[in-house]
CSV table of C-alpha atoms in Angstrom, one decimal:
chain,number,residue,atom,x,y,z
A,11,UNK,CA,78.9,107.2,116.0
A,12,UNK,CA,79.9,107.7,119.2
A,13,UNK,CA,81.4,111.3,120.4
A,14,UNK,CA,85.1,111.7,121.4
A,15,UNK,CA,86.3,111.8,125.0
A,16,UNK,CA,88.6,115.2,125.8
A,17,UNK,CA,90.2,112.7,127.8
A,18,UNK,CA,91.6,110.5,124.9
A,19,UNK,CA,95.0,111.3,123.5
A,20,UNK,CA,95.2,112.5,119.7
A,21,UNK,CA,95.7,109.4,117.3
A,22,UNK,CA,97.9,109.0,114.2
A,23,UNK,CA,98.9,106.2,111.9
A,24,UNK,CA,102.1,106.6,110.2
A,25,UNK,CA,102.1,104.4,107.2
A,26,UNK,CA,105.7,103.3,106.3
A,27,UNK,CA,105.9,103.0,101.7
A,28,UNK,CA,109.7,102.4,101.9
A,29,UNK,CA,110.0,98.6,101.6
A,30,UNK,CA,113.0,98.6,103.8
A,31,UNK,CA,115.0,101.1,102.3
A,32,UNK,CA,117.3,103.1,104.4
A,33,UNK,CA,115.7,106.7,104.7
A,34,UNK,CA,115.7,110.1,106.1
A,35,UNK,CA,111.3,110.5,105.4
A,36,UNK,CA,109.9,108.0,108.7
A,37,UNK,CA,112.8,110.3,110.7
A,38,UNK,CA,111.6,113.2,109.6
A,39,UNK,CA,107.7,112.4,110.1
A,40,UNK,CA,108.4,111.2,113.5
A,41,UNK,CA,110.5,114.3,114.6
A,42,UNK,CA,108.0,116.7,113.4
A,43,UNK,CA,105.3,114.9,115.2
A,44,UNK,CA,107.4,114.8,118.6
A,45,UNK,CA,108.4,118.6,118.3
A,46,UNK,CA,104.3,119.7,117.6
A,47,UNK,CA,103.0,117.3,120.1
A,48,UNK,CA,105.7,119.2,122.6
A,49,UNK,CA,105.3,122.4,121.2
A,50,UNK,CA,101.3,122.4,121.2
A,51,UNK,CA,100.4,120.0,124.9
A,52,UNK,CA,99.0,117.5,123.3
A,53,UNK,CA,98.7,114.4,124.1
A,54,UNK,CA,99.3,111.7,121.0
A,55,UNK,CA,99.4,108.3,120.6
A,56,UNK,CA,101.8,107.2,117.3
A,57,UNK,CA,101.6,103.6,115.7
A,58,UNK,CA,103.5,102.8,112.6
A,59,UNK,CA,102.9,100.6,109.8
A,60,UNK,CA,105.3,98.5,107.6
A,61,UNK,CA,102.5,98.6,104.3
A,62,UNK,CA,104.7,97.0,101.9
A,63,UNK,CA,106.9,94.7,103.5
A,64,UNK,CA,104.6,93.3,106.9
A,65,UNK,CA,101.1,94.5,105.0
A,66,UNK,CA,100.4,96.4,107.6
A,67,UNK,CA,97.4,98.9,107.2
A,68,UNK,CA,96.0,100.8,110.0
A,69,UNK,CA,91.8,100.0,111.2
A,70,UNK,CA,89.7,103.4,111.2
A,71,UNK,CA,90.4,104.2,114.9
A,72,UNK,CA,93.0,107.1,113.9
A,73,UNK,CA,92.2,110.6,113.8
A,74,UNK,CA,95.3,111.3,111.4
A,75,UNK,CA,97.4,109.5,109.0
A,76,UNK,CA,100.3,110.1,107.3
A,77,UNK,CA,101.4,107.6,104.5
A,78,UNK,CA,104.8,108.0,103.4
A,79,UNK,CA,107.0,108.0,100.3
A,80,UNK,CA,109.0,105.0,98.9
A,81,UNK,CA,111.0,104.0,96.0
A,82,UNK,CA,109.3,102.3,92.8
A,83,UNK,CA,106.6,102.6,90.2
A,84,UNK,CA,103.0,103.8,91.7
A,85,UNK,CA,102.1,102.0,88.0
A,86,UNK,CA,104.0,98.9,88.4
A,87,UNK,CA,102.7,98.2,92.2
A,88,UNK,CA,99.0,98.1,91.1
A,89,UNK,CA,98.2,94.8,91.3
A,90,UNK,CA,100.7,93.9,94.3
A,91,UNK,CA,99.1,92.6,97.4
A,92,UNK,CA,99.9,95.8,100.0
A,93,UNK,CA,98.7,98.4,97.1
A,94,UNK,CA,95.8,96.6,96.8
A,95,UNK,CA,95.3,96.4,100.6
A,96,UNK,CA,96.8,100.4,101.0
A,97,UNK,CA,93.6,101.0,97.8
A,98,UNK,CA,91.1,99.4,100.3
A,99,UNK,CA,92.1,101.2,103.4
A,100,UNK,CA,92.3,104.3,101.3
A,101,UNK,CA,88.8,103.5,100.1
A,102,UNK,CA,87.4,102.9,103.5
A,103,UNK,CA,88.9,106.2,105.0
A,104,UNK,CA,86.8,108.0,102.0
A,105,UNK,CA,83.7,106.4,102.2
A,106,UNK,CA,83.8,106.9,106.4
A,107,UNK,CA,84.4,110.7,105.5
A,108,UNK,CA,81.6,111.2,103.1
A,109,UNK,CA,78.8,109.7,106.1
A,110,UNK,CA,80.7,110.9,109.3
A,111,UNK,CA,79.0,113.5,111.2
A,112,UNK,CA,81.5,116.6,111.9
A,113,UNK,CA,84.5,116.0,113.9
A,114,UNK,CA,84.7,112.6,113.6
A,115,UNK,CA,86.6,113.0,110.0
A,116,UNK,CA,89.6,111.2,109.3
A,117,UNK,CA,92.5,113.4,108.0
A,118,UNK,CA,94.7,112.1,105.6
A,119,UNK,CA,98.8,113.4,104.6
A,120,UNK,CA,100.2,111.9,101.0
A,121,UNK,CA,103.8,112.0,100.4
A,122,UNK,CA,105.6,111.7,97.1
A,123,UNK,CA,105.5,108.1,96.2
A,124,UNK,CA,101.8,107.9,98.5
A,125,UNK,CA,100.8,111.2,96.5
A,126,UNK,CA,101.2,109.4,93.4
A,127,UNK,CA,99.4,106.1,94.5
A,128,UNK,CA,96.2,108.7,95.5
A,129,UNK,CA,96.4,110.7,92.5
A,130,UNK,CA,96.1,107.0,90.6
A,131,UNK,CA,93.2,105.7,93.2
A,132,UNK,CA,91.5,109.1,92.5
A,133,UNK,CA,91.8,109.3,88.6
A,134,UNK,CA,92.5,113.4,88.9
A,135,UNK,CA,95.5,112.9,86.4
A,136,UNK,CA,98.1,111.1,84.2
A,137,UNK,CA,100.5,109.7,86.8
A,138,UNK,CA,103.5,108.8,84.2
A,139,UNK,CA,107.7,107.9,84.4
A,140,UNK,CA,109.7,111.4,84.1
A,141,UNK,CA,112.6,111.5,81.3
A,142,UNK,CA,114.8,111.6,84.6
A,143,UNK,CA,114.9,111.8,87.8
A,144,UNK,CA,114.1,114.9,89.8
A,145,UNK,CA,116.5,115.5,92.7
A,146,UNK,CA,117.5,118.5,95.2
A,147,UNK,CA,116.2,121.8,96.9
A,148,UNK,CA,113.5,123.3,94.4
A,149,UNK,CA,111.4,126.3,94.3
A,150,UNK,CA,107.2,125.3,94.6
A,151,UNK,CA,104.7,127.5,93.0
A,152,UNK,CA,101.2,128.0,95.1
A,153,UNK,CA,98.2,128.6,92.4
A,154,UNK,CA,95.7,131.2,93.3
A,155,UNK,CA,93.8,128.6,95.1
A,156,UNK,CA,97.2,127.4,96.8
A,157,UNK,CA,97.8,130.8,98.3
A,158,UNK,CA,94.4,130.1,100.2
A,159,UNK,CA,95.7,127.0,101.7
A,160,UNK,CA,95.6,126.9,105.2
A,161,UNK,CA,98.6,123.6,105.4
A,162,UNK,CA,100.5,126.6,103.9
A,163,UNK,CA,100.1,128.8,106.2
A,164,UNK,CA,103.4,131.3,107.1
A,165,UNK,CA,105.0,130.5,103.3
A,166,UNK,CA,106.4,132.3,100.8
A,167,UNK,CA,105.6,131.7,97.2
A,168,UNK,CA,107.2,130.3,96.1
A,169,UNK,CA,108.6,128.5,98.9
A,170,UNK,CA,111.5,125.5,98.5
A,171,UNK,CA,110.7,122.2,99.4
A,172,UNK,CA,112.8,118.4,98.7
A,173,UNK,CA,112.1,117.1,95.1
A,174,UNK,CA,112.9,113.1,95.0
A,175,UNK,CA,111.3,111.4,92.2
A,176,UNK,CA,111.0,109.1,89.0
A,177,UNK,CA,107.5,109.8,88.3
A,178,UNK,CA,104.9,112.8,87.9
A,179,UNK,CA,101.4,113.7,87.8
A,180,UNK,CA,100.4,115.7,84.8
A,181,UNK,CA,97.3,116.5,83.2
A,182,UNK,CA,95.3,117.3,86.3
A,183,UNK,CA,91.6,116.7,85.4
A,184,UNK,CA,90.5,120.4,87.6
A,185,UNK,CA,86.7,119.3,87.0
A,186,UNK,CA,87.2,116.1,88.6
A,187,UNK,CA,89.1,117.8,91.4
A,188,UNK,CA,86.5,120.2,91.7
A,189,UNK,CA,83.3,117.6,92.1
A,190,UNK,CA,85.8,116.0,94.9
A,191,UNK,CA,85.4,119.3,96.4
A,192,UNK,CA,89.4,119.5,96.4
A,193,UNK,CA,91.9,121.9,94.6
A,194,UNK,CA,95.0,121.8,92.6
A,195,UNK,CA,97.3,123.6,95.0
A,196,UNK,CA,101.2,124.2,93.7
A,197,UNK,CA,103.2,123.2,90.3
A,198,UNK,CA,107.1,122.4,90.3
A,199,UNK,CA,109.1,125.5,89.0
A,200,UNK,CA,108.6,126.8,85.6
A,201,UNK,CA,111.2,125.4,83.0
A,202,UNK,CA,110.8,127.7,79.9
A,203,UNK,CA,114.0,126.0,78.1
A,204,UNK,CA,112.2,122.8,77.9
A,205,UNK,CA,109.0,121.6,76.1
A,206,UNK,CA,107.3,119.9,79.0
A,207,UNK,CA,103.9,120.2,80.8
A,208,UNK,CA,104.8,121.4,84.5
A,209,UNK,CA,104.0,118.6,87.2
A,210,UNK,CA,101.7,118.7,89.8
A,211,UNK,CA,103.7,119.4,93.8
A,212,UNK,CA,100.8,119.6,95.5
A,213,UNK,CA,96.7,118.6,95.6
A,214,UNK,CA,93.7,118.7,98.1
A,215,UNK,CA,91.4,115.9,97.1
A,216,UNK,CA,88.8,117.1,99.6
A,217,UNK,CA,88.0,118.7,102.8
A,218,UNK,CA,90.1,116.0,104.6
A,219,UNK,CA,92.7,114.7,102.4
A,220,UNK,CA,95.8,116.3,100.8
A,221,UNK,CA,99.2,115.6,99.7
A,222,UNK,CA,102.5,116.5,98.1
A,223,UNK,CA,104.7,115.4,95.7
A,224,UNK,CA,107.6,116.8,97.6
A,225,UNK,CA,108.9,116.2,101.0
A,226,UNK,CA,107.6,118.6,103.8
A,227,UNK,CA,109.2,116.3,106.2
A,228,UNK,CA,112.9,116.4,105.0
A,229,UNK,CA,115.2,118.9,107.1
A,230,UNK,CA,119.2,120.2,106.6
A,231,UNK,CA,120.4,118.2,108.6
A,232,UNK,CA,119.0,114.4,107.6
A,233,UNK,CA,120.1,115.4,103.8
A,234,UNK,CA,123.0,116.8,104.7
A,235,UNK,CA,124.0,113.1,106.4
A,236,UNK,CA,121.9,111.6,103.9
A,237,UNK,CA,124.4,113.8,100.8
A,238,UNK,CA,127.5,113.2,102.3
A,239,UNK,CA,127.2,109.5,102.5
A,240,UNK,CA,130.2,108.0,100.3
A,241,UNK,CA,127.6,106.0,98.2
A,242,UNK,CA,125.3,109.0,98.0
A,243,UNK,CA,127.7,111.7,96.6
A,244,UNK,CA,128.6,109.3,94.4
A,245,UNK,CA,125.5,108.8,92.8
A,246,UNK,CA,124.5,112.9,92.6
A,247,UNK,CA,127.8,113.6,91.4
A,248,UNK,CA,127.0,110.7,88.7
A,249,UNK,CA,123.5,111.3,88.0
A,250,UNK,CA,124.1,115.3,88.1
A,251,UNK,CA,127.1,117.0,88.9
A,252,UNK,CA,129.9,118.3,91.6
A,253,UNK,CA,128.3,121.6,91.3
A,254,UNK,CA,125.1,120.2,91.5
A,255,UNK,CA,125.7,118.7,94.8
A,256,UNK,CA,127.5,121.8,95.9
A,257,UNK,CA,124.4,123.6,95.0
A,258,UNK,CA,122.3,121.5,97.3
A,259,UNK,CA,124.4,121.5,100.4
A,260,UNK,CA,124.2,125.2,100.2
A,261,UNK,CA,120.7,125.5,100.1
A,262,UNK,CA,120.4,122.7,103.0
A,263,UNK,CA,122.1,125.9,105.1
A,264,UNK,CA,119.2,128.1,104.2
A,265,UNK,CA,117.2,128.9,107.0
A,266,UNK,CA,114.3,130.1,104.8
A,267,UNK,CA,114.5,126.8,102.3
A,268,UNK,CA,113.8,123.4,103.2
A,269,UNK,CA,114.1,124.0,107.2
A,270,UNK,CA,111.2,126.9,106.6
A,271,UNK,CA,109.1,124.5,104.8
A,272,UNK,CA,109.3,121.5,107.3
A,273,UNK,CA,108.3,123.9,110.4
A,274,UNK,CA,105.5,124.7,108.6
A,275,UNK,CA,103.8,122.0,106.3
A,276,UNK,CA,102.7,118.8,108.4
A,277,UNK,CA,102.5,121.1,111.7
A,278,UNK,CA,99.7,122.8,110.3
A,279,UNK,CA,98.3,119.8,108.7
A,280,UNK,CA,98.2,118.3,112.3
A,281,UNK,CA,97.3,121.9,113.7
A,282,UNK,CA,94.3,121.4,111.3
A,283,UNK,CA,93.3,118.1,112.0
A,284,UNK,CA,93.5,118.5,115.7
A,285,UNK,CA,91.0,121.4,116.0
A,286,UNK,CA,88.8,119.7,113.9
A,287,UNK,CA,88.5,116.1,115.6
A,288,UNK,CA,88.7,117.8,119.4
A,289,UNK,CA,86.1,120.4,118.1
A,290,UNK,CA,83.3,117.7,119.2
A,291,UNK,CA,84.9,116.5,122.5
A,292,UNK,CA,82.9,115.9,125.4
């Protein structure tokens, strides 16, 4: 394998799971990436990839990726062309990491919908429909082996984070997490007034890979937009409540909630990766 140049700016793949939809998530990514490749003096180069729609899937030239979330089933899509493409790219990335010599690594971001469709590829869990949809500013619980997590670095626990989903991973299988040399990292907030088994917000598969089930990349002010479309409130005040969506603006206006988290999640993730790939730079 050939050795990297210090010369050659710092690549990452952004891989676009929304089918079209109108979002705040490729914003998000995007800004964070800007504001750390300013904030640190690195030099990047950024290509994006429309997975679902074009079938676009990034070669192995990257350094980082980040794969996005999107609306739909992660059980329904398993047999659609781009998840079966997004499976084979996923594949690759692992099977490159388990022969690469160090620093030449790929590291890999899941988010929400893309967290699902790796929990699924990897077998660590049941991946399953919730009773209803989980939506708003949510405390995350770190487990003892979360605490040690370097991508969360600088937070509380537990720290809030953007919850948007239909579906869940329960049932983590810890030994099969273990022999991927990975770690179950944070669990949604306890709910003691209900029955259920408390889903999984956050997993390292191994050394390289990692991803959440919330949305490090969401910030106040693209939900705030995002709540107080007409459409939008709406559907909150439908789905939950007034008080509900009262609840949420007010938390989007917490400097130590959601804003905390962003500044923090996928900066150190590309912190990470950085030091690691220019750590063999000639």
């Amino acid at each position: 394998m050939n050795t990297r140049n210090k010369m050659d700016p710092f690549r990452i793949a952004v891989l676009d799971l929304y089918q079209g939809e109108a979002n705040q998530g490729m914003r998000g990514i995007q800004s964070i990436i800007e504001s750390w490749s300013e904030q640190k003096g690195v030099r990047t180069q950024v290509d994006y990839f429309d997975v679902r729609i074009k079938k676009q899937i990034p070669d192995l030239s990257y350094d980082a990726y980040i794969s996005s979330g999107g609306p739909g089933s992660p059980l329904d899509s398993r047999y659609e062309d781009w998840d079966v493409a997004w499976c084979q790219w996923l594949d690759q990335l692992n099977r490159w990491n388990q022969h690469a010599s160090q620093g030449q690594e790929k590291h890999i971001f899941f988010i929400c919908f893309s967290f699902q469709l790796a929990c699924r590829f990897f077998s660590i869990g049941v991946v399953c429909k919730r009773r209803s949809t989980s939506f708003g500013v949510f405390p995350v619980s770190q487990t003892e082996e979360g605490k040690q997590e370097v991508i969360f670095d600088g937070l509380k626990n537990p720290f809030y984070a953007v919850d948007h989903r239909d579906y869940q991973l329960i049932h983590p299988n810890l030994e099969r997490i273990k022999e991927m040399g990975g770690r179950l990292l944070c669990l949604e907030k306890e709910r003691s007034h209900v029955p259920y088994e408390r889903a999984v917000m956050a997993v390292r598969f191994n050394a390289h890979m990692i991803g959440t089930q919330f949305h490090p990349e969401a910030d106040p002010q693209g939900m705030t937009h995002y709540l107080n479309q007409d459409d939008k409130r709406k559907t909150v005040i439908g789905k939950h409540s007034e008080e509900k969506l009262k609840s949420m603006l007010a938390d989007l206006q917490d400097p130590s909630k959601i804003q905390w988290t962003k500044s923090r999640v996928l900066p150190n993730f590309l912190d990470k990766a950085y030091q690691e790939v220019t750590s063999k730079t000639i």
